[in-house]
Coordinates of C-alpha atoms in Angstrom, one line a residue:
X1 CA 0.0 0.0 0.0
X2 CA 1.5 3.3 -1.1
X3 CA 1.7 6.2 1.4
X4 CA 1.2 9.9 0.9
X5 CA 1.8 12.8 3.3
X6 CA -1.4 14.1 5.0
X7 CA -0.6 17.6 3.9
X8 CA 1.5 19.7 6.3
X9 CA 0.9 17.3 9.2
X10 CA 3.7 14.9 10.0
X11 CA 1.5 11.9 9.2
X12 CA 2.2 9.5 6.3
X13 CA -1.0 7.7 5.5
X14 CA -2.1 5.0 3.1
X15 CA -3.4 6.5 -0.2
X16 CA -6.6 4.4 0.3
X17 CA -8.6 4.9 3.4
X18 CA -11.5 2.8 4.8
X19 CA -14.7 4.9 5.2
X20 CA -17.2 3.5 7.7
X21 CA -20.5 5.3 6.9
X22 CA -21.6 2.4 4.7
X23 CA -20.6 -0.1 7.3
X24 CA -22.7 1.6 10.0
X25 CA -26.0 0.7 8.2
X26 CA -27.1 4.3 8.2
X27 CA -26.8 5.0 4.5
X28 CA -27.4 1.7 2.6
X29 CA -29.3 -0.5 5.0
X30 CA -28.3 -3.1 7.6
X31 CA -25.0 -5.0 7.6
X32 CA -24.0 -7.8 9.9
X33 CA -21.5 -7.0 12.6
X34 CA -19.5 -10.1 11.5
X35 CA -19.0 -8.6 8.0
X36 CA -18.1 -5.2 9.5
X37 CA -15.3 -6.8 11.5
X38 CA -14.2 -8.8 8.4
X39 CA -13.9 -5.6 6.3
X40 CA -11.9 -3.7 8.9
X41 CA -9.6 -6.7 9.4
X42 CA -9.1 -7.1 5.7
X43 CA -8.3 -3.4 5.3
X44 CA -5.6 -3.8 7.9
X45 CA -4.3 -6.9 6.1
X46 CA -3.9 -5.2 2.8
X47 CA -2.0 -2.2 4.3
X48 CA -4.7 0.4 4.8
X49 CA -3.8 2.4 7.9
X50 CA -6.3 5.3 7.7
X51 CA -9.9 4.9 8.9
X52 CA -12.6 7.5 8.4
X53 CA -15.6 7.7 10.8
X54 CA -17.9 10.1 12.7
X55 CA -19.6 10.2 16.0
X56 CA -23.0 9.9 14.3
X57 CA -22.2 6.7 12.3
X58 CA -24.3 4.1 14.0
X59 CA -24.8 6.6 16.8
X60 CA -21.1 6.0 17.8
X61 CA -21.0 2.3 17.1
X62 CA -18.5 2.7 14.3
X63 CA -16.1 4.6 16.5
X64 CA -16.5 1.9 19.2
X65 CA -15.9 -0.8 16.6
X66 CA -12.7 0.8 15.4
X67 CA -11.6 1.2 18.9
X68 CA -11.8 -2.5 19.4
X69 CA -10.5 -3.8 16.0
X70 CA -7.5 -1.4 15.7
X71 CA -6.1 -2.2 19.2
X72 CA -2.8 -4.0 18.7
X73 CA -2.9 -3.5 15.0
X74 CA 0.3 -1.4 14.7
X75 CA 0.4 2.1 13.5
X76 CA -3.1 3.2 12.4
X77 CA -4.7 6.6 12.0
X78 CA -8.3 7.5 12.7
X79 CA -10.2 10.5 11.3
X80 CA -13.4 11.3 13.2
X81 CA -16.0 14.0 12.8
X82 CA -18.1 15.9 15.3
X83 CA -20.7 18.6 15.3
X84 CA -24.1 16.9 15.3
X85 CA -26.3 16.7 18.4
X86 CA -28.1 13.4 18.4
X87 CA -29.8 14.1 21.7
X88 CA -32.0 16.6 19.9
X89 CA -35.1 15.4 18.0
X90 CA -34.6 15.8 15.1
X91 CA -30.8 15.8 15.4
X92 CA -29.3 19.2 14.7
X93 CA -25.9 20.7 13.9
X94 CA -24.0 22.2 16.9
X95 CA -20.6 23.7 16.8
X96 CA -20.5 25.6 20.1
X97 CA -17.4 24.7 22.2
X98 CA -19.5 23.2 25.0
X99 CA -21.1 20.6 22.6
X100 CA -17.8 20.0 20.8
X101 CA -16.0 19.3 24.0
X102 CA -18.6 16.7 25.1
X103 CA -18.7 15.2 21.7
X104 CA -14.9 14.9 21.5
X105 CA -14.6 13.3 24.9
X106 CA -17.2 10.7 24.0
X107 CA -15.5 10.0 20.7
X108 CA -12.1 9.7 22.4
X109 CA -13.5 7.2 24.8
X110 CA -15.2 5.1 22.1
X111 CA -12.0 5.1 20.0
X112 CA -10.0 4.1 23.0
X113 CA -7.2 6.5 22.1
X114 CA -5.3 8.9 24.3
X115 CA -4.6 11.0 21.2
X116 CA -7.0 11.1 18.3
X117 CA -5.2 11.6 15.0
X118 CA -7.6 13.9 13.1
X119 CA -10.8 15.6 14.2
X120 CA -13.0 17.4 11.7
X121 CA -16.0 19.6 12.0
X122 CA -18.8 17.6 10.3
X123 CA -20.4 19.5 7.4
X124 CA -20.7 23.0 8.9
X125 CA -22.5 25.7 6.9
X126 CA -20.8 28.8 5.6
X127 CA -22.7 30.7 8.4
X128 CA -21.3 28.3 11.0
X129 CA -17.8 28.9 9.7
X130 CA -18.1 32.7 10.4
X131 CA -17.6 32.0 14.0
X132 CA -14.0 31.3 15.0
X133 CA -15.0 29.4 18.1
X134 CA -15.3 25.9 16.6
X135 CA -11.9 25.8 15.0
X136 CA -10.3 27.6 17.9
X137 CA -11.6 24.8 20.1
X138 CA -9.9 22.2 17.8
X139 CA -6.7 24.2 17.8
X140 CA -6.8 24.1 21.6
X141 CA -7.1 20.3 21.5
X142 CA -4.1 20.1 19.3
X143 CA -2.1 22.4 21.5
X144 CA -3.0 20.3 24.5
X145 CA -1.7 17.2 22.7
X146 CA -5.2 15.5 22.5
X147 CA -5.3 15.5 18.7
X148 CA -2.7 15.5 16.1
X149 CA -4.5 17.4 13.4
X150 CA -7.8 19.2 12.8
X151 CA -10.0 20.5 10.0
X152 CA -13.3 20.4 8.3
X153 CA -15.4 17.9 6.4
X154 CA -16.9 20.4 3.9
X155 CA -20.1 20.1 1.8
X156 CA -19.1 22.9 -0.6
X157 CA -16.2 24.8 -2.0
X158 CA -17.2 27.8 0.0
X159 CA -17.0 26.0 3.3
X160 CA -13.7 24.4 2.3
X161 CA -12.3 27.8 1.3
X162 CA -13.3 29.3 4.6
X163 CA -11.7 26.4 6.5
X164 CA -8.5 26.8 4.5
X165 CA -8.3 30.5 5.3
X166 CA -8.4 29.5 8.9
X167 CA -5.3 27.3 8.4
X168 CA -6.8 23.9 9.0
X169 CA -4.6 20.9 8.7
X170 CA -7.0 18.7 6.8
X171 CA -10.1 19.1 4.6
X172 CA -12.5 16.4 3.4
X173 CA -14.5 16.9 0.2
X174 CA -16.6 14.9 -2.1
X175 CA -14.4 14.4 -5.2
X176 CA -15.1 12.1 -8.1
X177 CA -15.1 12.1 -11.9
X178 CA -18.7 13.4 -12.0
X179 CA -18.2 15.9 -9.1
X180 CA -14.7 17.3 -9.5
X181 CA -15.6 21.0 -9.3
X182 CA -15.3 21.7 -5.5
X183 CA -11.7 20.4 -5.2
X184 CA -10.7 22.0 -8.5
X185 CA -12.2 25.3 -7.3
X186 CA -10.1 25.4 -4.1
X187 CA -7.0 23.8 -5.5
X188 CA -5.0 27.0 -5.3
X189 CA -6.1 27.5 -1.7
X190 CA -5.1 23.9 -0.8
X191 CA -1.7 24.3 -2.4
X192 CA -1.0 27.6 -0.6
X193 CA -2.2 26.3 2.8
X194 CA -0.5 22.9 2.6
X195 CA -3.6 21.2 4.0
X196 CA -4.2 17.5 3.5
X197 CA -7.1 16.4 1.4
X198 CA -9.4 13.4 2.0
X199 CA -11.5 12.6 -1.0
X200 CA -14.9 11.0 -0.2
X201 CA -17.7 9.8 -2.4
X202 CA -15.0 8.4 -4.8
X203 CA -17.5 6.2 -6.6
X204 CA -20.5 8.6 -6.3
X205 CA -22.3 6.2 -4.0
X206 CA -21.8 3.3 -6.4
X207 CA -22.9 5.1 -9.6
X208 CA -19.3 5.1 -11.0
X209 CA -19.0 1.3 -10.8
X210 CA -21.1 1.3 -13.9
X211 CA -23.4 -1.6 -13.0
X212 CA -26.8 0.1 -13.0
X213 CA -29.5 0.2 -15.6
X214 CA -31.8 3.3 -15.9
X215 CA -34.7 1.4 -14.2
X216 CA -32.6 0.5 -11.1
X217 CA -34.6 0.9 -7.9
X218 CA -33.2 1.2 -4.4
X219 CA -34.6 -0.1 -1.1
X220 CA -36.4 2.6 1.0
X221 CA -33.7 2.5 3.7
X222 CA -31.0 3.2 1.1
X223 CA -30.2 6.9 0.9
X224 CA -29.9 6.6 -2.9
X225 CA -33.6 6.2 -3.2
X226 CA -33.9 9.9 -2.5
X227 CA -30.6 11.1 -3.8
X228 CA -31.6 11.4 -7.5
X229 CA -34.9 12.0 -9.3
X230 CA -35.4 9.5 -12.1
X231 CA -34.4 12.1 -14.7
X232 CA -31.3 13.0 -12.8
X233 CA -30.4 9.4 -12.4
X234 CA -30.7 8.8 -16.2
X235 CA -28.6 11.9 -16.8
X236 CA -25.9 10.6 -14.5
X237 CA -25.8 7.2 -16.2
X238 CA -25.4 8.9 -19.6
X239 CA -22.5 11.0 -18.2
X240 CA -20.7 7.7 -17.5
X241 CA -20.0 7.6 -21.3
X242 CA -17.3 10.1 -20.7
X243 CA -15.3 7.6 -18.7
X244 CA -15.7 4.6 -20.9
X245 CA -12.7 5.5 -23.2
X246 CA -10.5 5.2 -20.1
X247 CA -11.2 1.5 -19.8
X248 CA -8.3 0.2 -21.7
X249 CA -5.1 -1.7 -20.9
X250 CA -4.7 -2.2 -17.2
X251 CA -7.7 0.1 -16.4
X252 CA -10.1 -2.9 -16.4
X253 CA -13.4 -1.3 -15.4
X254 CA -15.3 2.0 -14.9
X255 CA -14.7 1.5 -11.2
X256 CA -11.0 1.3 -11.7
X257 CA -11.1 4.4 -14.0
X258 CA -13.1 6.3 -11.3
X259 CA -10.7 5.4 -8.5
X260 CA -7.6 6.2 -10.6
X261 CA -9.1 9.6 -11.5
X262 CA -9.0 10.5 -7.8
X263 CA -5.6 9.0 -7.1
X264 CA -4.2 10.9 -10.1
X265 CA -4.8 14.2 -8.4
X266 CA -1.6 15.0 -6.5
X267 CA -3.5 17.2 -4.0
X268 CA -5.4 14.1 -2.7
X269 CA -3.7 12.6 0.4
X270 CA -6.1 9.6 0.6
X271 CA -9.2 8.3 -1.3
X272 CA -11.8 7.3 1.2
X273 CA -13.4 4.0 0.1
X274 CA -16.8 2.8 1.2
X275 CA -16.9 -1.0 0.7
X276 CA -19.6 -3.0 2.5
X277 CA -17.9 -6.4 1.9
X278 CA -14.5 -7.9 1.8
X279 CA -15.1 -8.7 -1.9
X280 CA -15.8 -5.0 -2.7
X281 CA -12.7 -3.9 -0.8
X282 CA -10.5 -6.4 -2.6
X283 CA -11.8 -5.3 -6.0
X284 CA -10.9 -1.6 -5.2
X285 CA -7.5 -2.4 -3.8
X286 CA -6.7 -4.6 -6.8
X287 CA -7.9 -2.1 -9.4
X288 CA -6.3 1.0 -7.9
X289 CA -3.2 0.2 -9.8
X290 CA 0.1 2.0 -9.7
X291 CA 1.4 5.4 -10.7
X292 CA 0.9 6.9 -13.2
X293 CA -2.8 6.1 -12.5
X294 CA -4.0 7.8 -15.7
X295 CA -2.1 9.6 -18.4
X296 CA -2.2 13.4 -18.5
X297 CA -3.6 13.3 -22.0
X298 CA -6.3 10.9 -20.9
X299 CA -7.3 13.3 -18.1
X300 CA -7.4 16.3 -20.5
X301 CA -9.5 14.3 -22.9
X302 CA -11.8 13.2 -20.1
X303 CA -12.3 16.9 -19.0
X304 CA -13.5 17.8 -22.5
X305 CA -15.9 14.9 -22.7
X306 CA -17.3 15.7 -19.3
X307 CA -17.9 19.3 -20.2
X308 CA -19.7 18.2 -23.4
X309 CA -22.0 16.1 -21.2
X310 CA -22.8 18.9 -18.8
X311 CA -20.4 18.2 -16.0
X312 CA -18.7 21.2 -14.5
X313 CA -15.0 20.5 -14.1

């Protein structure tokens, strides 16, 4: 497993990370605890040392699970996210220091770590970023030696840019071949700040695997049932045509092309994967390939094809 620097931090992390939202059962429906353990153990076996989670995933169960599975596993790194008050009905975002302190202490206990590697604010709004208090609190945790790095999991380029102006160590953004715009928009800010970048939604929730037909239906407890209208879904499927010329030589599938697109971006510290089975994880690790992931000419041609199909690059 190749390593990359996590931006200006001193951490060297695997370029593939294991994301745990899908394993929590929150986004795609139930998954057995046995399979969750198997996926985490397999990730360790193939050399993945970076694990991405949040205090809301399974209402803390994914943090607790990582705390158990990673004990004694050697050098591993955990990214967790805080900023949602699950005690409220419905849950609401809270980034005041009092809530963040309680949330961090609970996460730290579940993760069973004296020092948490990376803590991110979980999808704050631009308005929430206007207050300096949340990031100041995380800076205090870092200065106290309780965390190694801090930052923001951003839902937009505007939020990411605000975080980078406040000199965060790490940002997390959705980044994939059909949603490249946010990272590309803040690329200059990332380079100037030296922040590490975690790329999530690498396969666009499975869309970029290229296995779906236009009449595909999702179960009601699968978030994808509400993510796209039927017309939007059909449009996205048509946009996959832009990636098909990449499937040649050792790029053996659309899934491989999509993953390599992310890894080809030198700003990305790690691509956060979301497999729900050992088989899915093994496919992704196998198809990630080696540098150069995609040729520069292939990326330039892809950008032109995406623009022709209505994708903002």
